[in-house]
PDB file of C-alpha atoms in Angstrom:
ATOM      1  CA  MET A 122     -29.038 -33.925 -14.779  1.00 45.00           C
ATOM      2  CA  SER A 123     -26.043 -31.433 -14.938  1.00 46.00           C
ATOM      3  CA  THR A 124     -26.337 -28.117 -16.957  1.00 48.00           C
ATOM      4  CA  LEU A 125     -23.525 -26.376 -18.813  1.00 47.00           C
ATOM      5  CA  PRO A 126     -22.650 -22.698 -18.359  1.00 50.00           C
ATOM      6  CA  SER A 127     -23.904 -20.438 -21.195  1.00 47.00           C
ATOM      7  CA  SER A 128     -20.479 -20.368 -22.784  1.00 50.00           C
ATOM      8  CA  GLY A 129     -19.844 -24.067 -22.009  1.00 51.00           C
ATOM      9  CA  VAL A 130     -16.213 -23.423 -20.794  1.00 49.00           C
ATOM     10  CA  ASN A 131     -14.851 -23.672 -17.370  1.00 51.00           C
ATOM     11  CA  PRO A 132     -14.646 -20.119 -15.813  1.00 53.00           C
ATOM     12  CA  ARG A 133     -11.303 -20.920 -14.507  1.00 54.00           C
ATOM     13  CA  PHE A 134      -9.812 -21.907 -18.291  1.00 51.00           C
ATOM     14  CA  GLU A 135     -11.365 -18.483 -19.310  1.00 54.00           C
ATOM     15  CA  ALA A 136      -9.724 -16.231 -16.647  1.00 54.00           C
ATOM     16  CA  ALA A 137      -6.449 -18.124 -17.513  1.00 54.00           C
ATOM     17  CA  MET A 138      -6.980 -17.137 -21.311  1.00 55.00           C
ATOM     18  CA  THR A 139      -7.768 -13.723 -20.247  1.00 60.00           C
ATOM     19  CA  LEU A 140      -4.799 -13.316 -18.103  1.00 60.00           C
ATOM     20  CA  GLY A 141      -2.549 -14.723 -20.639  1.00 59.00           C
ATOM     21  CA  ARG A 142      -3.661 -12.089 -23.222  1.00 68.00           C
ATOM     22  CA  CYS A 143      -3.019  -9.494 -20.444  1.00 71.00           C
ATOM     23  CA  TRP A 144       0.695 -10.299 -19.306  1.00 73.00           C
ATOM     24  CA  ALA A 145       2.243  -7.383 -21.550  1.00 80.00           C
ATOM     25  CA  TRP A 146       0.229  -4.906 -19.495  1.00 83.00           C
ATOM     26  CA  PHE A 147       1.208  -6.166 -16.350  1.00 80.00           C
ATOM     27  CA  VAL A 148       4.800  -6.160 -17.364  1.00 85.00           C
ATOM     28  CA  ALA A 149       4.469  -2.689 -18.537  1.00 88.00           C
ATOM     29  CA  LEU A 150       2.814  -1.603 -15.294  1.00 87.00           C
ATOM     30  CA  GLY A 151       5.206  -2.917 -13.374  1.00 86.00           C
ATOM     31  CA  ALA A 152       8.222  -1.294 -15.290  1.00 90.00           C
ATOM     32  CA  ILE A 153       6.616   2.083 -15.011  1.00 90.00           C
ATOM     33  CA  LEU A 154       6.200   1.462 -11.186  1.00 88.00           C
ATOM     34  CA  VAL A 155       9.832   0.364 -10.968  1.00 89.00           C
ATOM     35  CA  ILE A 156      10.991   3.250 -12.890  1.00 92.00           C
ATOM     36  CA  LEU A 157       8.876   5.705 -10.713  1.00 89.00           C
ATOM     37  CA  GLY A 158      10.040   4.130  -7.534  1.00 87.00           C
ATOM     38  CA  VAL A 159      13.705   4.506  -8.645  1.00 91.00           C
ATOM     39  CA  ALA A 160      13.227   7.920  -9.526  1.00 90.00           C
ATOM     40  CA  ALA A 161      11.563   8.565  -5.862  1.00 87.00           C
ATOM     41  CA  ILE A 162      14.570   7.026  -4.270  1.00 85.00           C
ATOM     42  CA  GLY A 163      17.049   9.294  -6.347  1.00 87.00           C
ATOM     43  CA  SER A 164      14.812  12.386  -5.528  1.00 87.00           C
ATOM     44  CA  GLN A 165      13.733  11.671  -1.921  1.00 84.00           C
ATOM     45  CA  PHE A 166      12.830  15.265  -1.121  1.00 87.00           C
ATOM     46  CA  VAL A 167      10.580  15.612  -4.391  1.00 88.00           C
ATOM     47  CA  ALA A 168       9.171  12.381  -3.585  1.00 87.00           C
ATOM     48  CA  THR A 169       8.243  13.494  -0.080  1.00 87.00           C
ATOM     49  CA  ILE A 170       6.735  16.662  -0.986  1.00 88.00           C
ATOM     50  CA  THR A 171       4.841  15.079  -3.778  1.00 88.00           C
ATOM     51  CA  SER A 172       3.421  12.426  -1.651  1.00 87.00           C
ATOM     52  CA  VAL A 173       2.462  14.974   0.932  1.00 89.00           C
ATOM     53  CA  LEU A 174       0.683  17.046  -1.629  1.00 91.00           C
ATOM     54  CA  LEU A 175      -1.067  14.107  -2.990  1.00 90.00           C
ATOM     55  CA  PHE A 176      -2.172  12.878  -0.014  1.00 87.00           C
ATOM     56  CA  GLY A 177      -3.544  16.179   1.235  1.00 89.00           C
ATOM     57  CA  SER A 178      -5.578  16.640  -2.009  1.00 90.00           C
ATOM     58  CA  LEU A 179      -7.049  13.214  -1.380  1.00 89.00           C
ATOM     59  CA  LEU A 180      -7.974  14.252   2.158  1.00 87.00           C
ATOM     60  CA  LEU A 181      -9.771  17.377   0.689  1.00 90.00           C
ATOM     61  CA  ALA A 182     -11.456  15.466  -2.009  1.00 89.00           C
ATOM     62  CA  GLY A 183     -12.555  13.163   0.708  1.00 87.00           C
ATOM     63  CA  GLY A 184     -13.659  16.121   3.195  1.00 86.00           C
ATOM     64  CA  VAL A 185     -15.760  17.577   0.320  1.00 88.00           C
ATOM     65  CA  VAL A 186     -17.580  14.533  -0.278  1.00 84.00           C
ATOM     66  CA  GLN A 187     -18.303  13.738   3.186  1.00 83.00           C
ATOM     67  CA  LEU A 188     -19.551  17.172   3.745  1.00 84.00           C
ATOM     68  CA  VAL A 189     -21.849  17.085   0.540  1.00 82.00           C
ATOM     69  CA  ASN A 190     -23.057  13.482   1.886  1.00 79.00           C
ATOM     70  CA  ALA A 191     -23.710  14.932   5.124  1.00 75.00           C
ATOM     71  CA  VAL A 192     -25.962  17.765   3.689  1.00 76.00           C
ATOM     72  CA  LEU A 193     -27.740  15.273   1.194  1.00 75.00           C
ATOM     73  CA  ALA A 194     -28.264  13.174   3.710  1.00 68.00           C
ATOM     74  CA  ARG A 195     -28.971  15.198   6.858  1.00 65.00           C
ATOM     75  CA  THR A 196     -31.777  13.105   8.009  1.00 59.00           C
ATOM     76  CA  TRP A 197     -29.557   9.993   7.848  1.00 58.00           C
ATOM     77  CA  GLY A 198     -28.516   8.953  11.768  1.00 59.00           C
ATOM     78  CA  GLY A 199     -24.741   9.337  11.151  1.00 65.00           C
ATOM     79  CA  PHE A 200     -24.965  13.061   9.816  1.00 69.00           C
ATOM     80  CA  PHE A 201     -22.851  14.627  12.707  1.00 77.00           C
ATOM     81  CA  LEU A 202     -20.444  11.820  12.214  1.00 77.00           C
ATOM     82  CA  SER A 203     -20.290  12.444   8.318  1.00 77.00           C
ATOM     83  CA  LEU A 204     -19.777  16.067   9.163  1.00 80.00           C
ATOM     84  CA  LEU A 205     -17.254  15.859  11.548  1.00 84.00           C
ATOM     85  CA  ALA A 206     -15.261  13.548   9.443  1.00 81.00           C
ATOM     86  CA  GLY A 207     -15.448  15.624   6.330  1.00 84.00           C
ATOM     87  CA  ILE A 208     -14.480  18.898   8.677  1.00 87.00           C
ATOM     88  CA  VAL A 209     -11.285  16.958   9.880  1.00 87.00           C
ATOM     89  CA  HIS A 210     -10.369  15.733   6.453  1.00 87.00           C
ATOM     90  CA  LEU A 211     -10.598  19.303   5.028  1.00 89.00           C
ATOM     91  CA  VAL A 212      -8.629  20.862   8.099  1.00 90.00           C
ATOM     92  CA  VAL A 213      -5.913  18.005   7.770  1.00 88.00           C
ATOM     93  CA  GLY A 214      -6.010  18.401   3.847  1.00 88.00           C
ATOM     94  CA  THR A 215      -5.569  22.071   3.737  1.00 90.00           C
ATOM     95  CA  PHE A 216      -2.885  21.961   6.422  1.00 89.00           C
ATOM     96  CA  MET A 217      -1.037  19.578   4.342  1.00 88.00           C
ATOM     97  CA  VAL A 218      -1.252  21.061   1.263  1.00 89.00           C
ATOM     98  CA  GLU A 219      -0.342  24.700   2.423  1.00 88.00           C
ATOM     99  CA  ASN A 220       2.412  23.263   4.530  1.00 88.00           C
ATOM    100  CA  PRO A 221       3.861  20.074   2.934  1.00 88.00           C
ATOM    101  CA  ILE A 222       7.392  20.532   4.597  1.00 88.00           C
ATOM    102  CA  ARG A 223       5.530  20.740   8.215  1.00 88.00           C
ATOM    103  CA  ALA A 224       3.201  18.040   7.514  1.00 88.00           C
ATOM    104  CA  ALA A 225       6.117  15.695   6.319  1.00 88.00           C
ATOM    105  CA  VAL A 226       7.854  16.511   9.636  1.00 88.00           C
ATOM    106  CA  ASP A 227       4.849  15.454  11.614  1.00 87.00           C
ATOM    107  CA  ILE A 228       4.077  12.413   9.466  1.00 86.00           C
ATOM    108  CA  THR A 229       8.017  11.350   9.826  1.00 86.00           C
ATOM    109  CA  LEU A 230       7.539  11.541  13.537  1.00 87.00           C
ATOM    110  CA  ILE A 231       4.448   9.482  13.721  1.00 86.00           C
ATOM    111  CA  LEU A 232       6.092   6.950  11.388  1.00 84.00           C
ATOM    112  CA  ALA A 233       9.071   6.743  13.906  1.00 87.00           C
ATOM    113  CA  VAL A 234       6.661   6.290  16.740  1.00 89.00           C
ATOM    114  CA  ALA A 235       4.622   3.692  14.710  1.00 87.00           C
ATOM    115  CA  PHE A 236       7.739   1.896  13.974  1.00 84.00           C
ATOM    116  CA  MET A 237       8.937   1.699  17.471  1.00 89.00           C
ATOM    117  CA  VAL A 238       5.776   0.658  19.042  1.00 90.00           C
ATOM    118  CA  GLY A 239       5.077  -2.293  16.353  1.00 87.00           C
ATOM    119  CA  GLY A 240       8.503  -3.275  16.610  1.00 86.00           C
ATOM    120  CA  ALA A 241       8.333  -3.586  20.320  1.00 90.00           C
ATOM    121  CA  ILE A 242       4.985  -5.379  20.275  1.00 88.00           C
ATOM    122  CA  ARG A 243       6.400  -7.987  17.945  1.00 85.00           C
ATOM    123  CA  VAL A 244       9.312  -8.615  19.943  1.00 87.00           C
ATOM    124  CA  ALA A 245       7.377  -8.685  23.300  1.00 88.00           C
ATOM    125  CA  TYR A 246       4.813 -11.132  21.724  1.00 84.00           C
ATOM    126  CA  VAL A 247       7.651 -13.499  20.590  1.00 82.00           C
ATOM    127  CA  LEU A 248       8.982 -13.287  23.966  1.00 82.00           C
ATOM    128  CA  PHE A 249       5.783 -14.530  25.704  1.00 83.00           C
ATOM    129  CA  GLN A 250       4.261 -16.753  22.900  1.00 78.00           C
ATOM    130  CA  ARG A 251       6.673 -19.150  20.707  1.00 71.00           C
ATOM    131  CA  PHE A 252       5.072 -20.437  17.586  1.00 69.00           C
ATOM    132  CA  GLN A 253       6.432 -21.944  14.129  1.00 70.00           C
ATOM    133  CA  GLY A 254       8.504 -19.436  12.635  1.00 72.00           C
ATOM    134  CA  TRP A 255       8.832 -17.071  15.589  1.00 76.00           C
ATOM    135  CA  ALA A 256      12.711 -16.199  14.809  1.00 79.00           C
ATOM    136  CA  TRP A 257      11.585 -14.197  11.646  1.00 79.00           C
ATOM    137  CA  VAL A 258       8.809 -12.619  13.586  1.00 79.00           C
ATOM    138  CA  LEU A 259      11.679 -11.612  16.145  1.00 83.00           C
ATOM    139  CA  LEU A 260      13.878 -10.192  13.454  1.00 84.00           C
ATOM    140  CA  ASN A 261      11.147  -8.347  11.613  1.00 81.00           C
ATOM    141  CA  GLY A 262      10.256  -6.521  15.131  1.00 82.00           C
ATOM    142  CA  LEU A 263      13.932  -6.045  15.847  1.00 87.00           C
ATOM    143  CA  ILE A 264      14.618  -4.435  12.533  1.00 84.00           C
ATOM    144  CA  THR A 265      11.354  -2.456  12.682  1.00 82.00           C
ATOM    145  CA  PHE A 266      12.246  -1.118  16.149  1.00 88.00           C
ATOM    146  CA  PHE A 267      15.680  -0.222  15.218  1.00 87.00           C
ATOM    147  CA  LEU A 268      14.349   1.550  12.121  1.00 84.00           C
ATOM    148  CA  GLY A 269      11.891   3.542  14.162  1.00 85.00           C
ATOM    149  CA  VAL A 270      14.762   4.455  16.710  1.00 89.00           C
ATOM    150  CA  ALA A 271      17.024   5.592  13.639  1.00 86.00           C
ATOM    151  CA  ILE A 272      14.338   7.773  12.075  1.00 84.00           C
ATOM    152  CA  TRP A 273      13.602   9.328  15.529  1.00 87.00           C
ATOM    153  CA  ARG A 274      17.279  10.171  16.195  1.00 86.00           C
ATOM    154  CA  GLN A 275      17.505  11.825  12.937  1.00 85.00           C
ATOM    155  CA  TRP A 276      14.182  13.778  13.308  1.00 84.00           C
ATOM    156  CA  PRO A 277      13.408  16.327  12.048  1.00 81.00           C
ATOM    157  CA  GLU A 278      16.290  16.399   9.525  1.00 82.00           C
ATOM    158  CA  ALA A 279      15.095  12.859   8.417  1.00 81.00           C
ATOM    159  CA  SER A 280      11.535  14.428   7.229  1.00 83.00           C
ATOM    160  CA  VAL A 281      13.002  15.680   3.858  1.00 82.00           C
ATOM    161  CA  TRP A 282      13.770  11.948   2.716  1.00 84.00           C
ATOM    162  CA  VAL A 283      11.853   9.308   4.749  1.00 83.00           C
ATOM    163  CA  ILE A 284       8.815   9.430   3.158  1.00 83.00           C
ATOM    164  CA  GLY A 285      10.226   9.684  -0.300  1.00 85.00           C
ATOM    165  CA  LEU A 286      12.479   6.658   0.266  1.00 83.00           C
ATOM    166  CA  PHE A 287       9.562   4.679   1.629  1.00 83.00           C
ATOM    167  CA  VAL A 288       7.339   5.473  -1.263  1.00 84.00           C
ATOM    168  CA  GLY A 289      10.068   4.509  -3.706  1.00 86.00           C
ATOM    169  CA  ILE A 290      10.968   1.341  -2.055  1.00 84.00           C
ATOM    170  CA  ASP A 291       7.200   0.487  -2.164  1.00 82.00           C
ATOM    171  CA  LEU A 292       6.869   1.182  -5.732  1.00 85.00           C
ATOM    172  CA  VAL A 293       9.907  -0.622  -6.640  1.00 87.00           C
ATOM    173  CA  PHE A 294       8.561  -3.584  -4.894  1.00 85.00           C
ATOM    174  CA  ASN A 295       5.092  -3.483  -6.180  1.00 83.00           C
ATOM    175  CA  GLY A 296       6.555  -2.834  -9.827  1.00 85.00           C
ATOM    176  CA  TRP A 297       8.521  -5.902  -9.522  1.00 86.00           C
ATOM    177  CA  SER A 298       5.770  -8.101  -8.443  1.00 83.00           C
ATOM    178  CA  TRP A 299       3.657  -6.736 -11.388  1.00 82.00           C
ATOM    179  CA  VAL A 300       6.565  -7.662 -13.587  1.00 84.00           C
ATOM    180  CA  MET A 301       6.999 -11.351 -12.127  1.00 82.00           C
ATOM    181  CA  LEU A 302       3.392 -11.744 -12.423  1.00 78.00           C
ATOM    182  CA  GLY A 303       3.152 -10.913 -16.201  1.00 79.00           C
ATOM    183  CA  LEU A 304       6.303 -13.183 -17.040  1.00 79.00           C
ATOM    184  CA  ALA A 305       4.655 -16.004 -14.886  1.00 78.00           C
ATOM    185  CA  VAL A 306       1.408 -15.623 -16.940  1.00 72.00           C
ATOM    186  CA  LYS A 307       3.064 -15.475 -20.112  1.00 74.00           C
ATOM    187  CA  ALA A 308       5.028 -18.552 -19.583  1.00 73.00           C
ATOM    188  CA  ALA A 309       1.704 -20.423 -18.227  1.00 68.00           C
ATOM    189  CA  ALA A 310      -0.363 -19.224 -21.251  1.00 60.00           C
ATOM    190  CA  PRO A 311       1.161 -21.663 -23.863  1.00 56.00           C
ATOM    191  CA  LYS A 312       0.644 -24.377 -21.440  1.00 57.00           C
ATOM    192  CA  VAL A 313      -3.016 -23.482 -20.944  1.00 49.00           C
ATOM    193  CA  GLU A 314      -3.773 -23.288 -24.418  1.00 50.00           C
ATOM    194  CA  THR A 315      -2.640 -26.482 -25.330  1.00 51.00           C
ATOM    195  CA  ARG A 316      -5.075 -28.208 -22.805  1.00 52.00           C
ATOM    196  CA  GLU A 317      -8.507 -29.333 -23.783  1.00 47.00           C
ATOM    197  CA  PRO A 318     -11.129 -26.873 -22.330  1.00 50.00           C
ATOM    198  CA  ALA A 319     -12.554 -28.126 -19.259  1.00 49.00           C
ATOM    199  CA  PHE A 320     -16.484 -28.130 -19.319  1.00 46.00           C
ATOM    200  CA  ALA A 321     -18.178 -27.676 -15.822  1.00 45.00           C
ATOM    201  CA  LYS A 322     -19.820 -30.571 -14.659  1.00 47.00           C
TER     202      LYS A 322
END
């Protein structure tokens, strides 16, 4: 004999109703992210320094947590690993906070190398292994590779805008995704409400 859940309502129906009531928050969050992204793109140097300082602060906080965890759990087998991770986080975080411009220069160089290596790997993989949709992967690999080359050729001058530009673009795309999700949920909410609640079997 089947049993009903405590609420008697299908969990998927409840989830859809909850999302339907939160659509405005999704749209508001997306709009805020888009505005921040546009501001970051418009002020790339400020966005770059802010991103480096924020990331450095997070590393400092993570290093402190790692060290405290290592001291409190010093009998744990991973004591030295946790201690080493905490020290590395503190050193790197301190460097980024005290020298954000130099940190931006180093991070930009790492990004350029990562793009070139990642793009080259994608291109090489497509050349030796053909599969459905391989042309898009090849195009992505070429764009990524040449983007890395372009950043590397303009390094270190590119350091003042690359990170801020990438952060701004990421914020815009994420914000737009939240806006579209909110609008989609709003459009689907009336349809869900008109249906008879489905009971679990």
